[in-house]
mmCIF file of C-alpha atoms and ligand atoms in Angstrom:
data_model
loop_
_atom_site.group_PDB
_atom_site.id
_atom_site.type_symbol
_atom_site.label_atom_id
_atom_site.label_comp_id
_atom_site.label_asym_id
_atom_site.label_seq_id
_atom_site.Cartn_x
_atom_site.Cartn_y
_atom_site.Cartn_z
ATOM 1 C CA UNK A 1 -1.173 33.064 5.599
ATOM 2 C CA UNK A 2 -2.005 31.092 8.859
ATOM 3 C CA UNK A 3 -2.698 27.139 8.043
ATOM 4 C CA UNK A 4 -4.409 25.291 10.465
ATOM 5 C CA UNK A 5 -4.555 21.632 9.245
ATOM 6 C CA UNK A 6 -7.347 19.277 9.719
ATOM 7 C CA UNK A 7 -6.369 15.999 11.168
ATOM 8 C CA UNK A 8 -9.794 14.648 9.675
ATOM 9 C CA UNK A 9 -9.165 15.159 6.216
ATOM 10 C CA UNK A 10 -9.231 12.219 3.769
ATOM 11 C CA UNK A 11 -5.005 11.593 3.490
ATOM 12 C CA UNK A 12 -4.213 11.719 7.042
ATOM 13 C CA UNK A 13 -7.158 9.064 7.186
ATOM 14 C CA UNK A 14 -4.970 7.092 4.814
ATOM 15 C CA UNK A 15 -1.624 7.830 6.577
ATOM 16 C CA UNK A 16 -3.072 6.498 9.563
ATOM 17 C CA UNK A 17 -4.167 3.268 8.291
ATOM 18 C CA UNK A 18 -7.830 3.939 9.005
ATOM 19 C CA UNK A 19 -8.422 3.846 5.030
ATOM 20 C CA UNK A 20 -6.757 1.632 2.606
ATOM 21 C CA UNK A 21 -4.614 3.392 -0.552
ATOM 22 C CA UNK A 22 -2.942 1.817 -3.717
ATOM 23 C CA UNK A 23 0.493 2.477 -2.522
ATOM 24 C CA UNK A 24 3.468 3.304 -5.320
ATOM 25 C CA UNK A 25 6.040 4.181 -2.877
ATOM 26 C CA UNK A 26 6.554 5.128 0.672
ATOM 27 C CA UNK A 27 9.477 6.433 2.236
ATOM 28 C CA UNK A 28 10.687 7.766 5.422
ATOM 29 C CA UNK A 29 8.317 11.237 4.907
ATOM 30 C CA UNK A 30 6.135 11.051 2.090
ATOM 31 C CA UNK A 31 3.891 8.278 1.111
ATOM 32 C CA UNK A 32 2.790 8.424 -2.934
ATOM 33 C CA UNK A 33 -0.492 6.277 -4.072
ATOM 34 C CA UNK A 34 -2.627 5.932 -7.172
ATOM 35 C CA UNK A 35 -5.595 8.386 -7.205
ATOM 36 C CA UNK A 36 -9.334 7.132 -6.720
ATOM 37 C CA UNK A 37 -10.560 8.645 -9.836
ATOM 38 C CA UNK A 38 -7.549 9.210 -12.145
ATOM 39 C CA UNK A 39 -7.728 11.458 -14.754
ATOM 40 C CA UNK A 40 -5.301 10.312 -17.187
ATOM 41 C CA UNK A 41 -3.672 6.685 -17.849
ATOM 42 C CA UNK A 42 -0.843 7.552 -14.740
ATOM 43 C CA UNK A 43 -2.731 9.622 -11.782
ATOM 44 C CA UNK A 44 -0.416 8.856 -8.874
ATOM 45 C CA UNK A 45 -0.533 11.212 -5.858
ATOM 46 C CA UNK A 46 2.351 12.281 -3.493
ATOM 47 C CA UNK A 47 2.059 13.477 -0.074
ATOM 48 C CA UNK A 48 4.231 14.304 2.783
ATOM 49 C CA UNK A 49 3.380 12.668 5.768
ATOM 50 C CA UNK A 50 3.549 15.470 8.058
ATOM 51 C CA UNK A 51 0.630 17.816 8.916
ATOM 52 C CA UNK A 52 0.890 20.371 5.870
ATOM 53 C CA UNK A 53 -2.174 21.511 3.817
ATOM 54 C CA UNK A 54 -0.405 23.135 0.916
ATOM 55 C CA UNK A 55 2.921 23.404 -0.677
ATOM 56 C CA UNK A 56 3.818 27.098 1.358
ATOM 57 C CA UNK A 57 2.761 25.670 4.275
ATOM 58 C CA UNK A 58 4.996 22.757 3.625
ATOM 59 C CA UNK A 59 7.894 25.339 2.266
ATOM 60 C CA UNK A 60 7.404 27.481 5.433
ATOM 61 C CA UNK A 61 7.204 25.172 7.648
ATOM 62 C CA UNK A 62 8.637 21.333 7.050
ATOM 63 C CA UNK A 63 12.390 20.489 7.625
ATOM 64 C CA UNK A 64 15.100 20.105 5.596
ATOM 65 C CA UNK A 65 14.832 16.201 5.350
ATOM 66 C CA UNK A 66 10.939 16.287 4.844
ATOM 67 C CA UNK A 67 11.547 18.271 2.114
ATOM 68 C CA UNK A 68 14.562 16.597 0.445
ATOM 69 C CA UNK A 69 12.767 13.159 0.909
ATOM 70 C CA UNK A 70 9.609 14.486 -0.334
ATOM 71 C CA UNK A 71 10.824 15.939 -3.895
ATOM 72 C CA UNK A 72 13.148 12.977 -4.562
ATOM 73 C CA UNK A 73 10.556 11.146 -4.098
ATOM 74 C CA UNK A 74 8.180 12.746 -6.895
ATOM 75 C CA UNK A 75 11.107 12.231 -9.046
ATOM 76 C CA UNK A 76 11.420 8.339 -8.403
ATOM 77 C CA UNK A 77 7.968 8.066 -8.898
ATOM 78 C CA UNK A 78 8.330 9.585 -12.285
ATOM 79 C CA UNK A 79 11.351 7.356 -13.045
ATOM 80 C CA UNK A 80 9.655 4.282 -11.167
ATOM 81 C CA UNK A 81 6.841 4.603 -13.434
ATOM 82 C CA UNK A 82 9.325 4.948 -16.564
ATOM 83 C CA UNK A 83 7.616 8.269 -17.813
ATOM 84 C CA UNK A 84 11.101 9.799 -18.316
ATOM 85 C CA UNK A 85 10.902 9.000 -22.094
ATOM 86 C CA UNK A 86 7.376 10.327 -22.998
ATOM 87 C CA UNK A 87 7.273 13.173 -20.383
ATOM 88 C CA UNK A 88 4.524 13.736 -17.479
ATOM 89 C CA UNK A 89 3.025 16.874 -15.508
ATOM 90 C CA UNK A 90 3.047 17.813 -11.744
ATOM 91 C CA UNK A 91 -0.250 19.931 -10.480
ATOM 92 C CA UNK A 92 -0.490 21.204 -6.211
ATOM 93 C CA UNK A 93 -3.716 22.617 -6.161
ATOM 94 C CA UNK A 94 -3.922 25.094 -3.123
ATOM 95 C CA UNK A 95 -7.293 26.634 -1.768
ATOM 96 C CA UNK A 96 -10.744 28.156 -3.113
ATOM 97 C CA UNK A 97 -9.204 29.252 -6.478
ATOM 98 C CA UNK A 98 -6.515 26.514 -6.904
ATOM 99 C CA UNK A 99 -10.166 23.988 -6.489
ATOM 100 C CA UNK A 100 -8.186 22.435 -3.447
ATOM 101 C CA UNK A 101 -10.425 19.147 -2.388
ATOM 102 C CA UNK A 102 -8.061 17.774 0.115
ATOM 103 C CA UNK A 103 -6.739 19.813 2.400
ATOM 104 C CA UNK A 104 -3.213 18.181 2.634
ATOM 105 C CA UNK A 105 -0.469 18.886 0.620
ATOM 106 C CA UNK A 106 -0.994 16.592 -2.428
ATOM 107 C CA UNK A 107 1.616 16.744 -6.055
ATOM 108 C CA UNK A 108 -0.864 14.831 -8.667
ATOM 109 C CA UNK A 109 1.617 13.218 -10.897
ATOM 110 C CA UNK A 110 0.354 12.703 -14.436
ATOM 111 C CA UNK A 111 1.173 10.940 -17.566
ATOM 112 C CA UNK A 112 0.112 7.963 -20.049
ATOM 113 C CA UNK A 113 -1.520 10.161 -22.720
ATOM 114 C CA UNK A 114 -0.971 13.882 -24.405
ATOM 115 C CA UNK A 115 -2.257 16.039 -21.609
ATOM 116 C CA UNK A 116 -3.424 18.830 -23.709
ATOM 117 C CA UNK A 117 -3.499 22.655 -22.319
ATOM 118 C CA UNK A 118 -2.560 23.282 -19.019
ATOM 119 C CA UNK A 119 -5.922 24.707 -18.237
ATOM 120 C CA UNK A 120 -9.078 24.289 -19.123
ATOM 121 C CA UNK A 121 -11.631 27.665 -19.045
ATOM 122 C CA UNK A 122 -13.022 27.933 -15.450
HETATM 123 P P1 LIG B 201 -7.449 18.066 -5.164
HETATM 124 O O1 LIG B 201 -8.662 18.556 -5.891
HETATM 125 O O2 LIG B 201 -6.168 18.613 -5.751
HETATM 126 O O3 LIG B 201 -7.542 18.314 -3.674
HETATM 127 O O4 LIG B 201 -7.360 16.516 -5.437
HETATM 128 C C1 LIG B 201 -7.773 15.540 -4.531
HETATM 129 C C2 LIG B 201 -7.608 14.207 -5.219
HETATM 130 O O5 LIG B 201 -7.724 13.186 -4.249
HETATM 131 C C3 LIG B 201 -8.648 13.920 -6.303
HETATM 132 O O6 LIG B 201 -7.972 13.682 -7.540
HETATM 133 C C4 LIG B 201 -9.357 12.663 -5.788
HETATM 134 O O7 LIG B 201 -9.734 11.769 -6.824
HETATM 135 C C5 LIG B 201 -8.311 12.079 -4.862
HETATM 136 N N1 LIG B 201 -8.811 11.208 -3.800
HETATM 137 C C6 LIG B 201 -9.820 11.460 -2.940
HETATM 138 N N2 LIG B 201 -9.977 10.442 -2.084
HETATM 139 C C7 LIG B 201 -9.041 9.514 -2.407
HETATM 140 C C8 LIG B 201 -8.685 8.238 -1.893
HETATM 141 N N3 LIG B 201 -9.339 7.682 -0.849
HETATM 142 N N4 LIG B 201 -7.663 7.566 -2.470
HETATM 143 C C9 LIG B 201 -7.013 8.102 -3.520
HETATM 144 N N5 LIG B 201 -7.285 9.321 -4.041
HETATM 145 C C10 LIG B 201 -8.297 10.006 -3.504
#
């Protein structure tokens, strides 16, 4: 699958500093932020900052040290956010069917409350 990656899209907006964010962490590749409309009681998302729209583009195509700085950093925001003890749930949405609303690559990190099923009927 061929990604071409939209420069205007809402997250590179924020990674250049045109739009403000509620940062949580930011490291050398990847920049993680609270959501605008959280869904549960801990919404954070995490993004590389590289132009990727989904996670196979980002697999296929990222280096080594985007990639290793991106995941430990979904981990310390986990353990920065001290959801070790009562658990939490990572969700990539990826095109039409995955209901994809920003194309870059976004992990939605969330916790606070029993999640319920993983999916709800379309
Ligand atoms: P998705 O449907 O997986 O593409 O999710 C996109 C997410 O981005 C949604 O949960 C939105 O609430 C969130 N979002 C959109 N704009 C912003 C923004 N300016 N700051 C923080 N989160 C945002």
């Amino acid at each position: 699958m061929a990604h071409s990656y939209d420069d205007q899209n809402i997250f590179a907006k924020i990674l250049r500093g045109d739009i403000p964010n509620d940062t949580v962490l930011e490291t050398e590749h990847t920049l993680a932020f609270r959501d605008i409309q959280p869904q549960a009681p801990l919404h954070v998302l995490v993004i590389p900052k590289g132009p990727y729209v989904c996670f196979d583009h980002f697999a296929q195509e990222a280096s080594d040290a985007e990639i290793v700085d991106y995941v430990r950093a979904v981990g310390e925001v986990c353990r920065m956010e001290g959801l070790e003890e009562d658990g939490w749930r990572l969700i990539s949405n990826a095109g039409a069917h995955g209901v994809q609303e920003v194309p870059h690559l976004h992990v939605h990190v969330l916790a606070g409350r029993r999640l319920g099923r993983m999916l709800q009927p379309a």
